[in-house]
Tab-separated table of C-alpha atoms in Angstrom:
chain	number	residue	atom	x	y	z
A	1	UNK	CA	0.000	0.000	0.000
A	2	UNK	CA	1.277	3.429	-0.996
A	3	UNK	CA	1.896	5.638	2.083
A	4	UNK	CA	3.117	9.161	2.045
A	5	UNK	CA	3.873	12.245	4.566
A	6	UNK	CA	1.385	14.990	5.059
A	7	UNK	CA	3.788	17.250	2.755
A	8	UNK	CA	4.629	15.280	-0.181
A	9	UNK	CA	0.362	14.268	-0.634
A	10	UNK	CA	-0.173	18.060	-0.248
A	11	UNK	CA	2.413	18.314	-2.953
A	12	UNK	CA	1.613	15.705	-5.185
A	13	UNK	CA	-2.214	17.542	-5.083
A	14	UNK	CA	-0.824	20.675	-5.350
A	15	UNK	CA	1.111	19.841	-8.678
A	16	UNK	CA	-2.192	17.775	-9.963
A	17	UNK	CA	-4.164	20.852	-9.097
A	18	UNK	CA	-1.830	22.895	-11.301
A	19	UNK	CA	-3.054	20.924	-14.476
A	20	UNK	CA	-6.707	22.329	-13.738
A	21	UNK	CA	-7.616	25.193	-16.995
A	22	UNK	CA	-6.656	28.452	-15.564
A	23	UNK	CA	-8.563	31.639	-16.859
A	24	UNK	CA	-11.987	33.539	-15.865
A	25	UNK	CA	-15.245	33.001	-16.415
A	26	UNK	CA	-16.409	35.318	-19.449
A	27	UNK	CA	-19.552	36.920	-19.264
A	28	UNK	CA	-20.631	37.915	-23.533
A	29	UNK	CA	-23.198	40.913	-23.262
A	30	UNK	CA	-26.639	40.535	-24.251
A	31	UNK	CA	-26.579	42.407	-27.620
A	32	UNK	CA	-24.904	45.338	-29.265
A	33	UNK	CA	-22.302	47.492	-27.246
A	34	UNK	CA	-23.871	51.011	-26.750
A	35	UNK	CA	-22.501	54.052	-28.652
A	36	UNK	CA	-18.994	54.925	-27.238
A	37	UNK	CA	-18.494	51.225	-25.652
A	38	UNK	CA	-15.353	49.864	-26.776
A	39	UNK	CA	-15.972	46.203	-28.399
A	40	UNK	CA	-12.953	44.349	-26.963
A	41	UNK	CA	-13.289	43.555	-23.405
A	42	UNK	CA	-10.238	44.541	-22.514
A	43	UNK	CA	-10.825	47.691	-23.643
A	44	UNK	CA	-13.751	47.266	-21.454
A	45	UNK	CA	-12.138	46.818	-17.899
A	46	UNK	CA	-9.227	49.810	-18.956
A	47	UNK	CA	-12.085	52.194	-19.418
A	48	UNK	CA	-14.178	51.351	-16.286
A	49	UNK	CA	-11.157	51.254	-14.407
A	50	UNK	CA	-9.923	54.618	-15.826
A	51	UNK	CA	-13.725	55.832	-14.412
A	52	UNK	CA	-13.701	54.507	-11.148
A	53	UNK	CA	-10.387	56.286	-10.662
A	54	UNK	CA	-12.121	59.238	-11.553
A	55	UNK	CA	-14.651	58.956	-8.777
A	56	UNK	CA	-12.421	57.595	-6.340
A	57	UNK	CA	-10.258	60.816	-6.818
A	58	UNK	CA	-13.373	62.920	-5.818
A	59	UNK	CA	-14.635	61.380	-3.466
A	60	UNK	CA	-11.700	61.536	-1.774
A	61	UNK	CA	-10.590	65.106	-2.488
A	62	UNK	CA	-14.624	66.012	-0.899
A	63	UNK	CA	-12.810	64.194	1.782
A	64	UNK	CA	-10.221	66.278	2.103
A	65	UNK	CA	-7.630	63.857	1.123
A	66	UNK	CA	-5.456	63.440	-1.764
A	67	UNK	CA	-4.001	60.704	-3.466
A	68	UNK	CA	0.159	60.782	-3.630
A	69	UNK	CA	2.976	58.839	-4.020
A	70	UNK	CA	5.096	61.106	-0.704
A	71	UNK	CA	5.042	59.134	2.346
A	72	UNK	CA	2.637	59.637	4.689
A	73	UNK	CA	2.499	59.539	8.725
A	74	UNK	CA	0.938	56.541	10.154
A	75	UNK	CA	-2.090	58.243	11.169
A	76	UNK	CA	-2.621	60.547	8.233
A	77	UNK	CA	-2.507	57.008	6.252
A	78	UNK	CA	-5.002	54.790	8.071
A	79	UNK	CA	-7.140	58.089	7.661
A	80	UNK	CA	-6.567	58.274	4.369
A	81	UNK	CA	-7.020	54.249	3.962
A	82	UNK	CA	-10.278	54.596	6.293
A	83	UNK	CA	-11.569	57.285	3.542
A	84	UNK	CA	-10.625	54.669	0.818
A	85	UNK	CA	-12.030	51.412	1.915
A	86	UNK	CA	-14.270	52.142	4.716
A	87	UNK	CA	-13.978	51.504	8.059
A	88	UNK	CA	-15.784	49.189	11.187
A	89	UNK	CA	-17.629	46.270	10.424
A	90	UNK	CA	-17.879	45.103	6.826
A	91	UNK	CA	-21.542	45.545	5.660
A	92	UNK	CA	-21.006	43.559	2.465
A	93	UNK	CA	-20.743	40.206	2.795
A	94	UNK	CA	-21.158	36.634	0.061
A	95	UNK	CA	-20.842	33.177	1.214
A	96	UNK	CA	-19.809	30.881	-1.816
A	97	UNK	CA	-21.071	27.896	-2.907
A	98	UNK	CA	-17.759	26.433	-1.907
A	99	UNK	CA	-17.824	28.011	1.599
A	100	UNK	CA	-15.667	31.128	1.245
A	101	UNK	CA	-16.775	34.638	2.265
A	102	UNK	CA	-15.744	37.676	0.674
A	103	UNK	CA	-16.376	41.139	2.607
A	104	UNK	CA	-16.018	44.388	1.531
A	105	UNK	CA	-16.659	48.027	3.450
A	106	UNK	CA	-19.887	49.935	1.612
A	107	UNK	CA	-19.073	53.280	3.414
A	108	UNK	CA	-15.554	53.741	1.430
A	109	UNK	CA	-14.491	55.877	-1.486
A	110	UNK	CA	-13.836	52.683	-3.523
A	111	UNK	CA	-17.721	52.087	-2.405
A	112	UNK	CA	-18.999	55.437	-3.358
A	113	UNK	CA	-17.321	55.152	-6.942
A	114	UNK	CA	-18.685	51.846	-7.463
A	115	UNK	CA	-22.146	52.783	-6.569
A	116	UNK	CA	-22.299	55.867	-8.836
A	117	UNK	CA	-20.696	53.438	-11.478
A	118	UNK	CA	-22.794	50.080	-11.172
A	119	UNK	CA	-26.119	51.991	-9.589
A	120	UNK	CA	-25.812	49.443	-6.768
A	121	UNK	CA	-23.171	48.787	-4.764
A	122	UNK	CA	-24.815	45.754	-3.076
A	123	UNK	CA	-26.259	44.048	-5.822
A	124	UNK	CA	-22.993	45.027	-8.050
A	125	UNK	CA	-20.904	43.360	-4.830
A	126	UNK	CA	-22.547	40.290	-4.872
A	127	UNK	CA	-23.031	39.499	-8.889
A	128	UNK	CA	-18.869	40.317	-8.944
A	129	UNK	CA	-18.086	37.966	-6.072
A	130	UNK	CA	-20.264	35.250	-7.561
A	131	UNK	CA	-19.263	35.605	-11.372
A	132	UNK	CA	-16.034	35.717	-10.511
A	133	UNK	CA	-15.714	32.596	-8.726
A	134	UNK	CA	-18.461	30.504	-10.969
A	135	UNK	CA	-14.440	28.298	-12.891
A	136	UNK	CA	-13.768	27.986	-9.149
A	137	UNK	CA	-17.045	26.749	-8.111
A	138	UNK	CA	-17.271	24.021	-11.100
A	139	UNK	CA	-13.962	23.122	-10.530
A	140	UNK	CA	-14.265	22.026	-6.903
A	141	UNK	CA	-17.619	20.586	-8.121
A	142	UNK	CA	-14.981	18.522	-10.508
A	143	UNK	CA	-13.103	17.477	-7.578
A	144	UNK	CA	-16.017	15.931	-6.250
A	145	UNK	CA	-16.986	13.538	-8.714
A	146	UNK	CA	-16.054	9.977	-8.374
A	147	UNK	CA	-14.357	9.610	-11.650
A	148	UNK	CA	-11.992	12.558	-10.967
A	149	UNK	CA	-11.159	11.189	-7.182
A	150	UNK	CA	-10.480	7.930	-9.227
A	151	UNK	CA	-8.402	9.362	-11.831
A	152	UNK	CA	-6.313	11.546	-9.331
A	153	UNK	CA	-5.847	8.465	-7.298
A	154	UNK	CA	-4.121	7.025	-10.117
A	155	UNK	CA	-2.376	10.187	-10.923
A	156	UNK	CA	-0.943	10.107	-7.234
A	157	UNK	CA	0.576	6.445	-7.852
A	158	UNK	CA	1.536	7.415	-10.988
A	159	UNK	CA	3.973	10.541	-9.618
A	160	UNK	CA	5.006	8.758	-6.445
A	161	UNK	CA	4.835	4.755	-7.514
A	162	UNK	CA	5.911	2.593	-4.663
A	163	UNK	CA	10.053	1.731	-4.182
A	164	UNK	CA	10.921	5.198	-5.899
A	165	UNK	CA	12.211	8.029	-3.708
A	166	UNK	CA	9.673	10.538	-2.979
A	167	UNK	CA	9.785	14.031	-3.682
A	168	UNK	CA	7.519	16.799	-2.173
A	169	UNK	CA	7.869	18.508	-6.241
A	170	UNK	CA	7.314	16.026	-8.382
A	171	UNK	CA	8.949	17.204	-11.616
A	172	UNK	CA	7.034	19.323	-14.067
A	173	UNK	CA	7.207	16.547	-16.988
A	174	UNK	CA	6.320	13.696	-14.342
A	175	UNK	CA	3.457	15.562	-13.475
A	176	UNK	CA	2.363	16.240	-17.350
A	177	UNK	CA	2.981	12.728	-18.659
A	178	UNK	CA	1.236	10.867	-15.121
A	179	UNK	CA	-1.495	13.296	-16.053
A	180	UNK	CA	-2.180	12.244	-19.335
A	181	UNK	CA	-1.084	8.188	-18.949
A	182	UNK	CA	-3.830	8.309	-16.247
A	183	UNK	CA	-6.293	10.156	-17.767
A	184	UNK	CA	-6.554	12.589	-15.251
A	185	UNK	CA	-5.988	15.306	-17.905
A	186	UNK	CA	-8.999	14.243	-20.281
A	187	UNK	CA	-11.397	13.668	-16.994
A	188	UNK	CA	-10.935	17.122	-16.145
A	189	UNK	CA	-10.972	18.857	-19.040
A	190	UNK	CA	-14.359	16.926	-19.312
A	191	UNK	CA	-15.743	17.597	-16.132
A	192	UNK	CA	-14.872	20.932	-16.104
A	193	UNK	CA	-16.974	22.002	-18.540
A	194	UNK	CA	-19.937	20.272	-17.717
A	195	UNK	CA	-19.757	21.627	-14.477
A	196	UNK	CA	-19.011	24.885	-15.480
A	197	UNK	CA	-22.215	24.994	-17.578
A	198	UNK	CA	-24.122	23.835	-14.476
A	199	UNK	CA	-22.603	26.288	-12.205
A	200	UNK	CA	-23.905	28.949	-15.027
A	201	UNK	CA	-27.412	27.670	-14.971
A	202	UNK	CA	-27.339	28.064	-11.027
A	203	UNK	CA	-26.323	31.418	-11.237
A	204	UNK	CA	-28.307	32.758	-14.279
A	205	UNK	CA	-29.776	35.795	-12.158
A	206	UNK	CA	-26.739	36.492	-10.757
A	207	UNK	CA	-25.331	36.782	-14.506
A	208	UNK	CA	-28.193	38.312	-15.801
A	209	UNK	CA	-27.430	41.007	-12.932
A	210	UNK	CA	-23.913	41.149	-13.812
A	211	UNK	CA	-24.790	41.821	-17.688
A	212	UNK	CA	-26.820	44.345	-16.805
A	213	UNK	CA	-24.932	46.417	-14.102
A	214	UNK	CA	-21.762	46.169	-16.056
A	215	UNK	CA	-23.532	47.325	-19.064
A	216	UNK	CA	-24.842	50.754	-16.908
A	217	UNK	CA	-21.227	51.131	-15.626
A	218	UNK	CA	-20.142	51.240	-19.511
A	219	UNK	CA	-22.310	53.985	-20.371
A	220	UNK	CA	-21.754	55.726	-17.021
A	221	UNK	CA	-18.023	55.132	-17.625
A	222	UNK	CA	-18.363	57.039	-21.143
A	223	UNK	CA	-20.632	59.847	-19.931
A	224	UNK	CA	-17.385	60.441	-17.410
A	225	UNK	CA	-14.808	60.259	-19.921
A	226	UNK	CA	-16.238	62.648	-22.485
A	227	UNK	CA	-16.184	64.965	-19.331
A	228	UNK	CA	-12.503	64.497	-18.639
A	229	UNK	CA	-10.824	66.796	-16.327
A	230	UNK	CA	-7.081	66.254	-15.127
A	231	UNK	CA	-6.906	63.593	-12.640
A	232	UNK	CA	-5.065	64.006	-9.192
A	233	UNK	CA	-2.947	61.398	-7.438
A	234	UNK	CA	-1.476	58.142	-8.653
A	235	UNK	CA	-3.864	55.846	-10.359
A	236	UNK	CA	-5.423	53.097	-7.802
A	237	UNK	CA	-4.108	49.279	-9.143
């Protein structure tokens, strides 16, 4: 029987778990981009992130606080980080399916922005948080599934086969070619997607929210930017 330490099983999982597709979920819009939109999504995020800036900046300078790259007292920067995320107890709040909770301040300039953006902060809060997550809710889903506990069993003998030295890192091509002689690679590519298409179909509101709140932020976002004025302080990552 195949025995190994706490470590190198953590490893060995941690190595199959890096075989798992990487990349978000993407959300297509409902129909055609509004005038001023930019088609490409990336083109997308740059502008609402360009306009949320924007608001941030405002909010904050209503605040009396600026944003700059000098350093700044201690106090004078958990004031200043107060007036950016909020402060107390965290009124936002999302339990995932896989038992994770996110929180996030609502009384922040990051919270005021996003409001003004999305129209609600809340709703916006949640839909993100869930749509976000819905690859890493399939995928653990996936891990679930008798045929993928099978098929990673095998993987794990495969990697670390009895009278062979174990290693907590299994080597990159061990872990590619144990992977695919296993068929842990095609079960998971399979399951994955099925799951992923269930996950969708569990959360249809919440991605029938998401359309629609990102789709307000757009044209809020291009209202702002046909309004430019010079921005202050060192753009927020």
């Amino acid at each position: 029987m195949l025995r190994t330490t706490s470590g190198t099983r953590c490893a060995l999982l941690a190595a199959a778990a890096s075989l798992l597709l990487a990349g978000c979920t993407t959300v297509g819009p409902d129909g055609p981009a509004s005038p001023g939109v930019p088609v490409s999504r990336a083109a997308q995020d740059q502008l609402l992130k360009a306009a949320e800036h924007r608001l941030v900046v405002d909010c904050l300078d209503a605040r009396g606080f600026t944003l700059t790259a000098r350093p700044r007292a201690p106090d004078e920067d958990r004031a200043l980080q107060a007036a950016l995320f909020g402060a107390g107890p965290r009124e936002l709040s999302v339990t995932l399916a896989t038992g994770a909770t996110v929180t996030a301040h609502e009384d922040g300039c990051l919270a005021t922005a996003r409001h003004r953006l999305y129209g609600d902060q809340r709703s916006w809060f949640r839909a993100q948080v869930i749509v976000d997550n819905l690859r890493v809710e399939a995928q653990a889903r996936m891990r679930a599934d008798p045929a993928h506990r099978a098929a990673l069993a095998r993987w794990t003998r495969c990697a670390s086969p009895p009278g062979h030295p174990r290693t907590d890192r299994p080597d990159s091509a061990v872990v590619a070619r144990c992977a695919r002689e296993t068929g842990l690679e095609g079960v998971r590519a399979r399951l994955e997607a099925v799951e992923l298409v269930t996950v969708r179909t569990l959360h249809r509101d919440e991605l029938t929210t998401y359309r629609q709140l990102r789709d307000r932020a757009l044209r809020r976002a291009v209202e702002l930017s046909a309004s430019t004025h010079p921005q202050k302080g060192p753009t927020l990552s």
